Coordinates of C-alpha atoms in Angstrom, one line a residue:
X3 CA 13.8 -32.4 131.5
X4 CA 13.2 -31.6 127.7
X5 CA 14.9 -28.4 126.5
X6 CA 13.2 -25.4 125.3
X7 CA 14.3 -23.9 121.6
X8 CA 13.7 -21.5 119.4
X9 CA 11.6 -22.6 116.3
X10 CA 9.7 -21.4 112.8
X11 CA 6.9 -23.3 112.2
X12 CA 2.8 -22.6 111.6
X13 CA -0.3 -23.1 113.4
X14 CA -2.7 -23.6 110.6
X15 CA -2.9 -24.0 106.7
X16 CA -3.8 -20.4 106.0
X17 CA -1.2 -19.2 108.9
X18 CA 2.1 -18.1 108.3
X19 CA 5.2 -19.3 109.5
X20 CA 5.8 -17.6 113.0
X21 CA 8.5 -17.8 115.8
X22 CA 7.3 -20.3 118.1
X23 CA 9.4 -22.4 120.8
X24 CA 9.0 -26.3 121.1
X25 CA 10.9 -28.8 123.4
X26 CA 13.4 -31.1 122.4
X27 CA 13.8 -34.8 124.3
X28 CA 16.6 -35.2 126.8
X29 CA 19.3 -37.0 125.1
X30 CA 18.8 -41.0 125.4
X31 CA 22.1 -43.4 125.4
X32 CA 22.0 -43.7 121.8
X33 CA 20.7 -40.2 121.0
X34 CA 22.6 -37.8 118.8
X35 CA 22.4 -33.9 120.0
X36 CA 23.5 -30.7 117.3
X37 CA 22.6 -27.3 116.9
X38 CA 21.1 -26.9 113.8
X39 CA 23.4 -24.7 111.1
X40 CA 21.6 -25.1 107.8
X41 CA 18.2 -26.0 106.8
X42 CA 16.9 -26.2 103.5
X43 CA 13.3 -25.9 102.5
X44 CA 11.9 -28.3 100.1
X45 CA 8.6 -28.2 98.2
X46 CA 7.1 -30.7 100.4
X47 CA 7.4 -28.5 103.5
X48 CA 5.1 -26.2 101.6
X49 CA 2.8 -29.3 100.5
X50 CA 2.6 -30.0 104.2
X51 CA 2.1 -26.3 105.8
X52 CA -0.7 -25.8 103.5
X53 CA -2.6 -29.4 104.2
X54 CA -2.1 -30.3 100.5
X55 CA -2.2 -33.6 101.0
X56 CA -4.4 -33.8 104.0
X57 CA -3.7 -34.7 107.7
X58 CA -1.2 -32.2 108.7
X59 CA -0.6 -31.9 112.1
X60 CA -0.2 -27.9 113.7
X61 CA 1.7 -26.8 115.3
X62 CA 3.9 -27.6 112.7
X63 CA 7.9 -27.5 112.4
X64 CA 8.9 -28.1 109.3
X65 CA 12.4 -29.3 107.6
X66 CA 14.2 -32.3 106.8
X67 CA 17.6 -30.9 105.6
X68 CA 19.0 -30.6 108.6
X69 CA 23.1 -30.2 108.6
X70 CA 24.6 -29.6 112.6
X71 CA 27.3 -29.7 114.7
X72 CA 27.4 -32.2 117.5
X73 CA 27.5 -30.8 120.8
X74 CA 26.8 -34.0 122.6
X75 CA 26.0 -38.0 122.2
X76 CA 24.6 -40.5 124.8
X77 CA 26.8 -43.1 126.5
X78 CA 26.1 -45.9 123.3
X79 CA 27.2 -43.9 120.8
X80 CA 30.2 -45.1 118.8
X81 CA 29.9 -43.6 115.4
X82 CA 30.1 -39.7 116.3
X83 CA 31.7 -37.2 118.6
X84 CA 31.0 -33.3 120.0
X85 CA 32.6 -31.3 117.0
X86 CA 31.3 -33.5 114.2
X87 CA 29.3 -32.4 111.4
X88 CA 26.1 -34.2 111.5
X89 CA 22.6 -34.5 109.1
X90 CA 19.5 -35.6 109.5
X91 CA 16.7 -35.9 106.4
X92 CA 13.9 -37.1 106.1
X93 CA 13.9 -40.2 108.0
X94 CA 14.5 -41.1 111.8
X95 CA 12.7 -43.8 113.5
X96 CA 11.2 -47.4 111.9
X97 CA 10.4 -50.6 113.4
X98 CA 13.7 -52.4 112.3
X99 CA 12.5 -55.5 112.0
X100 CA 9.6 -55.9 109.0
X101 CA 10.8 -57.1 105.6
X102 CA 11.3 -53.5 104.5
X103 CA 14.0 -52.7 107.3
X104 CA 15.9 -55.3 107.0
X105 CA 16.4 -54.4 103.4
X106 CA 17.8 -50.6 104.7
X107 CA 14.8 -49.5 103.3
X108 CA 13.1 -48.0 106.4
X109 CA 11.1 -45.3 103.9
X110 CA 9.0 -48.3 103.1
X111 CA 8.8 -49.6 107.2
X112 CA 5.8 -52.1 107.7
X113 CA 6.0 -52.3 111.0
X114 CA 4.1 -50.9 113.8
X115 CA 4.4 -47.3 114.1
X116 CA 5.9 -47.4 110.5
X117 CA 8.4 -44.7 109.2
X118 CA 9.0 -42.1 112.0
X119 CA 9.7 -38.8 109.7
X120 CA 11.7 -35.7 111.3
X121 CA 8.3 -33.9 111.2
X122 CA 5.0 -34.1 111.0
X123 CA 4.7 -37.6 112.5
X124 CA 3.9 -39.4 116.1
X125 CA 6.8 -37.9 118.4
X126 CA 7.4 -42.2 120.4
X127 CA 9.1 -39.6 123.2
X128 CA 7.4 -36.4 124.3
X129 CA 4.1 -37.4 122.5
X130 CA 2.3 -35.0 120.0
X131 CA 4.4 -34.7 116.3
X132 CA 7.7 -34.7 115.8
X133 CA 9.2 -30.9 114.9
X134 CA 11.7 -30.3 111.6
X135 CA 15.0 -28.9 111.2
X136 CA 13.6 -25.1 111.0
X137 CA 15.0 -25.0 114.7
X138 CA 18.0 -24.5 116.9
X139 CA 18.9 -28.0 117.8
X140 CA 17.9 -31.3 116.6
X141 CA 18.2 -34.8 119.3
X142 CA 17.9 -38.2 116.5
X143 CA 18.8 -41.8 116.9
X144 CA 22.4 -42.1 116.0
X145 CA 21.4 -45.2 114.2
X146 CA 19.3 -42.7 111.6
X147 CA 21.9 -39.8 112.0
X148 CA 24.2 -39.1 108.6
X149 CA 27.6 -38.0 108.7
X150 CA 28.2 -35.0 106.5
X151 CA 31.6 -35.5 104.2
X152 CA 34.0 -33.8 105.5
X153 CA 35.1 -30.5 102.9
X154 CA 30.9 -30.3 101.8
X155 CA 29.8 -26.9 101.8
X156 CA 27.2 -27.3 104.8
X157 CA 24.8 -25.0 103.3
X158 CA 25.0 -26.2 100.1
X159 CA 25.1 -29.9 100.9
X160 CA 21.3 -29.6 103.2
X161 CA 19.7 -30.1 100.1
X162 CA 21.3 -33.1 99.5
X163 CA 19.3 -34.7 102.4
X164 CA 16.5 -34.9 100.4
X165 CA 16.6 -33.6 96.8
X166 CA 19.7 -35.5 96.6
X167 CA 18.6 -38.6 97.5
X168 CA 15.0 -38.7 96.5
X169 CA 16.6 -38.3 93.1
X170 CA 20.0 -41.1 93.9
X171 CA 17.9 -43.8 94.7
X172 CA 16.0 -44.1 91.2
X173 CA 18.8 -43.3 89.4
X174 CA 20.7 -46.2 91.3
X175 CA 18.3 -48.3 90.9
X176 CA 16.8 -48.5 87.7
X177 CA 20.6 -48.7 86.1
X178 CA 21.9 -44.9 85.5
X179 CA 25.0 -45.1 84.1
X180 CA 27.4 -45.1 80.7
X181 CA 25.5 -46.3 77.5
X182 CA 21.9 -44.8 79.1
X183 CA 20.0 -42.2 78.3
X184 CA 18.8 -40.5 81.3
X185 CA 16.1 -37.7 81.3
X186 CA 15.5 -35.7 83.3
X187 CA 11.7 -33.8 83.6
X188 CA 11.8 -30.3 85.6
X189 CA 14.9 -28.1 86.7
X190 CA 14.1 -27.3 90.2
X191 CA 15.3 -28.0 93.4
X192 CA 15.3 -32.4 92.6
X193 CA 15.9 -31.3 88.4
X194 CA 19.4 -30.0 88.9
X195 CA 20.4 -32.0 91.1
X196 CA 19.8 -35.3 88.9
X197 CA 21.4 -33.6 86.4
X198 CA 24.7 -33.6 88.2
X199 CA 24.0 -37.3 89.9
X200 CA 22.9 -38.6 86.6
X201 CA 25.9 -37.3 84.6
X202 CA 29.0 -38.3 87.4
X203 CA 27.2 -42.0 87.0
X204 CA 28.5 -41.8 83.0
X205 CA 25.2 -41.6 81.3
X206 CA 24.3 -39.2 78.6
X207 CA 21.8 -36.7 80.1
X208 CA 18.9 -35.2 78.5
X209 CA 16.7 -32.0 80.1
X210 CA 13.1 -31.5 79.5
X211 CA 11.9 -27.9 80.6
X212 CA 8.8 -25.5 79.7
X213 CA 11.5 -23.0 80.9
X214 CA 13.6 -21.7 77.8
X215 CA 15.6 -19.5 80.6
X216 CA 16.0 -23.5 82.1
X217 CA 16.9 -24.6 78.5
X218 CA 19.7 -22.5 78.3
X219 CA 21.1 -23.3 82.3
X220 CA 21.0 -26.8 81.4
X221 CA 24.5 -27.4 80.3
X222 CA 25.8 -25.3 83.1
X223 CA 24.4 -27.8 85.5
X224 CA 25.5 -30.9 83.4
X225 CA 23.2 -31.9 81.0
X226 CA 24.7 -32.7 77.7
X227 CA 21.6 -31.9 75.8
X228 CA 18.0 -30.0 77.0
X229 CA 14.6 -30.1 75.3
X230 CA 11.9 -27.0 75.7
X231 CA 9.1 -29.3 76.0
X232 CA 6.5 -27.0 74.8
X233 CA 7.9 -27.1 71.3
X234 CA 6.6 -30.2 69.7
X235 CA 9.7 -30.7 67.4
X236 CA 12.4 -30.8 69.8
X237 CA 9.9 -33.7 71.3
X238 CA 9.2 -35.6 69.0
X239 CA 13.1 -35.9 68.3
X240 CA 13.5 -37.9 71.2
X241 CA 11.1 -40.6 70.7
X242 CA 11.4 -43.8 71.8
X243 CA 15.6 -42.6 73.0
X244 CA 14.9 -42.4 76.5
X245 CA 16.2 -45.9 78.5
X246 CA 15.2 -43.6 82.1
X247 CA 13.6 -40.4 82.6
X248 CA 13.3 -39.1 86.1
X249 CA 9.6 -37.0 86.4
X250 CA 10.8 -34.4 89.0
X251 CA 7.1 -32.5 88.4
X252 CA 5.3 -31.6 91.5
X253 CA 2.7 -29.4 89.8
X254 CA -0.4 -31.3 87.7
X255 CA 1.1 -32.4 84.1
X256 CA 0.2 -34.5 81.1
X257 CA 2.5 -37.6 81.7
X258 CA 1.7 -39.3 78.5
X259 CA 3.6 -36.8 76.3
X260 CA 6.7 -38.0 78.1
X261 CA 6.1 -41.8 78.3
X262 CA 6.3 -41.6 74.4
X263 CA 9.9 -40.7 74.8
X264 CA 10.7 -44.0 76.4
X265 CA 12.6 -46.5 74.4
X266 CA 11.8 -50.0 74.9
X267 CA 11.8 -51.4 78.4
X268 CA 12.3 -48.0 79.4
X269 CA 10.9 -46.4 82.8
X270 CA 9.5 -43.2 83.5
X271 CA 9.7 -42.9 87.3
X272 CA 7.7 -40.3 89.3
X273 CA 9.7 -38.4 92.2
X274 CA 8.0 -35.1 92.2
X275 CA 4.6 -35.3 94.8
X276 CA 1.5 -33.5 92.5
X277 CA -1.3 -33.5 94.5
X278 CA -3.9 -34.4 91.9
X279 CA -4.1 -38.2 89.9
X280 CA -2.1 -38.0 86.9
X281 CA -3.7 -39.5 83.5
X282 CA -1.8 -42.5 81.9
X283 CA -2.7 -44.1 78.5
X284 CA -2.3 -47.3 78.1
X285 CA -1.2 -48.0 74.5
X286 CA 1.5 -45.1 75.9
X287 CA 3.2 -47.8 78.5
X288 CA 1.7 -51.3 76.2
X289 CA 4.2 -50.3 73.6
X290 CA 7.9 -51.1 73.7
X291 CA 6.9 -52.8 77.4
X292 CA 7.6 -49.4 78.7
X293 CA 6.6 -48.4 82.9
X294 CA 5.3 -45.7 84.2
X295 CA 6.9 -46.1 88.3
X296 CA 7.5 -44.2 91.3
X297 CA 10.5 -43.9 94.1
X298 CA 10.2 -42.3 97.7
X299 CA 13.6 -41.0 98.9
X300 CA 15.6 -43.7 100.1
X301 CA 17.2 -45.4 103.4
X302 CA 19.3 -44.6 105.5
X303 CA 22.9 -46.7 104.4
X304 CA 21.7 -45.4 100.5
X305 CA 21.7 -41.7 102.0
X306 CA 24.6 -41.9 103.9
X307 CA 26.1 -43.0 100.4
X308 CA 24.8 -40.4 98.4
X309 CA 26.3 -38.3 100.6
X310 CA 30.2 -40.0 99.7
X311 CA 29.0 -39.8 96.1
X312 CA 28.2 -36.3 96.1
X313 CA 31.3 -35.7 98.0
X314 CA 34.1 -37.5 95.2
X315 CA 32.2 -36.0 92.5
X316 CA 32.1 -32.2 94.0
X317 CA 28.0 -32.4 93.8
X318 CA 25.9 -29.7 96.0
X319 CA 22.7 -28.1 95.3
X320 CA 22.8 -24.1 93.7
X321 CA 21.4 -22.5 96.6
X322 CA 19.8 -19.1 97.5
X323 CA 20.9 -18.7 101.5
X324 CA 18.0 -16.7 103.3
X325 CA 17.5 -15.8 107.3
X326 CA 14.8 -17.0 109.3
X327 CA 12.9 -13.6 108.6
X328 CA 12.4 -14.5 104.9
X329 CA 10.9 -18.0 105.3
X330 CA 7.3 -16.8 104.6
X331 CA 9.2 -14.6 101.4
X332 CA 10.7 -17.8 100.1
X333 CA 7.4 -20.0 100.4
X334 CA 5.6 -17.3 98.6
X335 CA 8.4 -17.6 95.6
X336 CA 8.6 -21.5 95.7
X337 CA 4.6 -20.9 94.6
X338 CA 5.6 -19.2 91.6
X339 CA 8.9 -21.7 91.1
X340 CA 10.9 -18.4 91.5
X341 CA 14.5 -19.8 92.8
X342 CA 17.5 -21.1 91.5
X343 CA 17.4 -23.7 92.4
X344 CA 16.6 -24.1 96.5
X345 CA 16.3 -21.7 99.7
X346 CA 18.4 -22.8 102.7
X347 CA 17.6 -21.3 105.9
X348 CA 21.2 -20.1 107.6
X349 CA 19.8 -21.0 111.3
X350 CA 21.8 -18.9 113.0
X351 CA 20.0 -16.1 111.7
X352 CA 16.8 -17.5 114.2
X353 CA 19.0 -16.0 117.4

């Protein structure tokens, strides 16, 4: 029979978030089982609570920085053990068999179903949506189950699970490393994290911020140099320098401004999730051959190694630990961008 649990989720798009209680499946032969310790909230949580982007689904769990202890597996699992630190982030389900899965990149699945999130989405067991990490305990695939390094703050590694790799995998991909210049557009919860990726891959980091508080916490986080990017001076001194600049902007912006700092062949890549079209002009991406791109998290081996990066390099996210009684506090202050630099929810608080 399913389990009954303890949960914070919302019934609407002008509700609050409310104590509710939601079933978990019974543990399956290659299921994973672990009561949820930490869970961080990112900005999409609040996207999706409010219907920003349309079709949300209520009630609604959210969270997908989840960060456990096992306290039990099913009889096929080999790769973890009661006791273990476990994760789970955005991802866990996908067809495992289009084109896209059998490059490890099931956050693009093709297949039928597509990408199963950890909330929000078709639940293939008990029916209705899948429920997030803001819970007691969380039952995934052990196959999409992350180990947490061993000696990572819990609380301050959650993050990670998402803001850490949503900002990884461009970095990664698109060549981050010594002899770039890597920018980095927004100090928030994915800013300063890139900040600290970006600079343990060896490139020479660069911050752009309308926060002259932010301008000034820069080099504390990493960066070697940081821009206020209201002041058209300081701008216009980086023309044409930047090889990648990471947009982490989840609020409308004026994109051009920054394509311009793009030398050539450079990329601009959007990670941040505004829920209005953004403007692009094309002379602004014609010259120097520059692109304007996007990236979308990342799989499930490049998360898992994220994780080991993060680890050797002493990486975590700067965290501001709440309890379950100030969730609809810290959704009202991730509105005003009021946190340095993400809210983690301690779970055991939710007892």
């Amino acid at each position: 029979m399913p389990t009954s649990i303890k949960a914070l989720g919302t019934q609407g798009s002008d509700q609050p978030i409310e104590l509710l209680t939601i079933e978990r499946r019974d543990l399956q032969p290659d299921d994973v089982q672990f009561d949820i310790l930490y869970c961080g909230i990112c900005h999409s949580d609040l996207h999706l609570a409010h219907n920003d982007f349309g079709g949300s689904r209520y009630p609604m769990v959210p969270g997908h920085e989840i960060v456990g202890r096992v306290t039990a597996v099913g009889s096929e699992v080999k790769r973890f053990k009661v006791g273990d630190m476990a994760a789970v982030g955005c991802i866990v389900d996908s067809c495992g068999t289009c084109p896209a899965c059998h490059r490890d990149l099931e956050q693009f699945c093709s297949g039928e179903g597509g990408t199963s999130l950890s909330f929000n989405t078709p639940d293939k067991y008990l029916g209705g949506v899948t429920f997030g990490g803001y819970s007691q305990a969380y039952v995934c695939k052990e196959a999409y189950t992350l180990h947490m390094p061993e000696g990572m703050d819990p609380a301050a590694g959650a993050p990670l699970l998402c803001a850490g790799i949503t900002v990884y995998s461009p970095l990664k991909h698109w060549g981050a490393g010594a002899g770039k210049v890597v920018g980095i557009v927004g100090i928030g919860g994915l800013g300063h994290v890139a900040i600290r990726i970006a600079r343990a891959m060896g490139a020479h980091v660069v911050c752009f911020t309308t926060s002259q508080g932010k301008v000034e916490d820069a080099k504390r986080l990493g960066a070697h140099e940081a821009v206020l990017s209201t002041d058209a001076d300081q701008m216009k001194a980086f023309a044409s320098r930047v090889d990648i600049l990471i947009d982490t902007v989840s609020a409308p912006h004026d994109v051009n401004a920054y394509l311009n700092l793009l030398a050539i062949d450079g990329s601009m890549v959007l990670v941040g999730l505004p829920n209005e079209p953004l403007q692009v002009g094309a002379f602004n991406v014609v010259k120097g051959r520059r692109s304007f791109s996007g990236s979308n998290i990342g799989g499930i081996a490049e998360t898992q190694e994220m994780l080991d990066f993060c680890a050797e390099h002493d990486i975590v996210a700067d965290i501001e630990l709440i309890s379950a009684d100030r969730v609809n506090e810290a959704y009202e202050r991730l509105e005003k961008n009021d946190v340095r630099y993400r809210f983690v929810i301690d779970m055991a608080t939710l007892a």
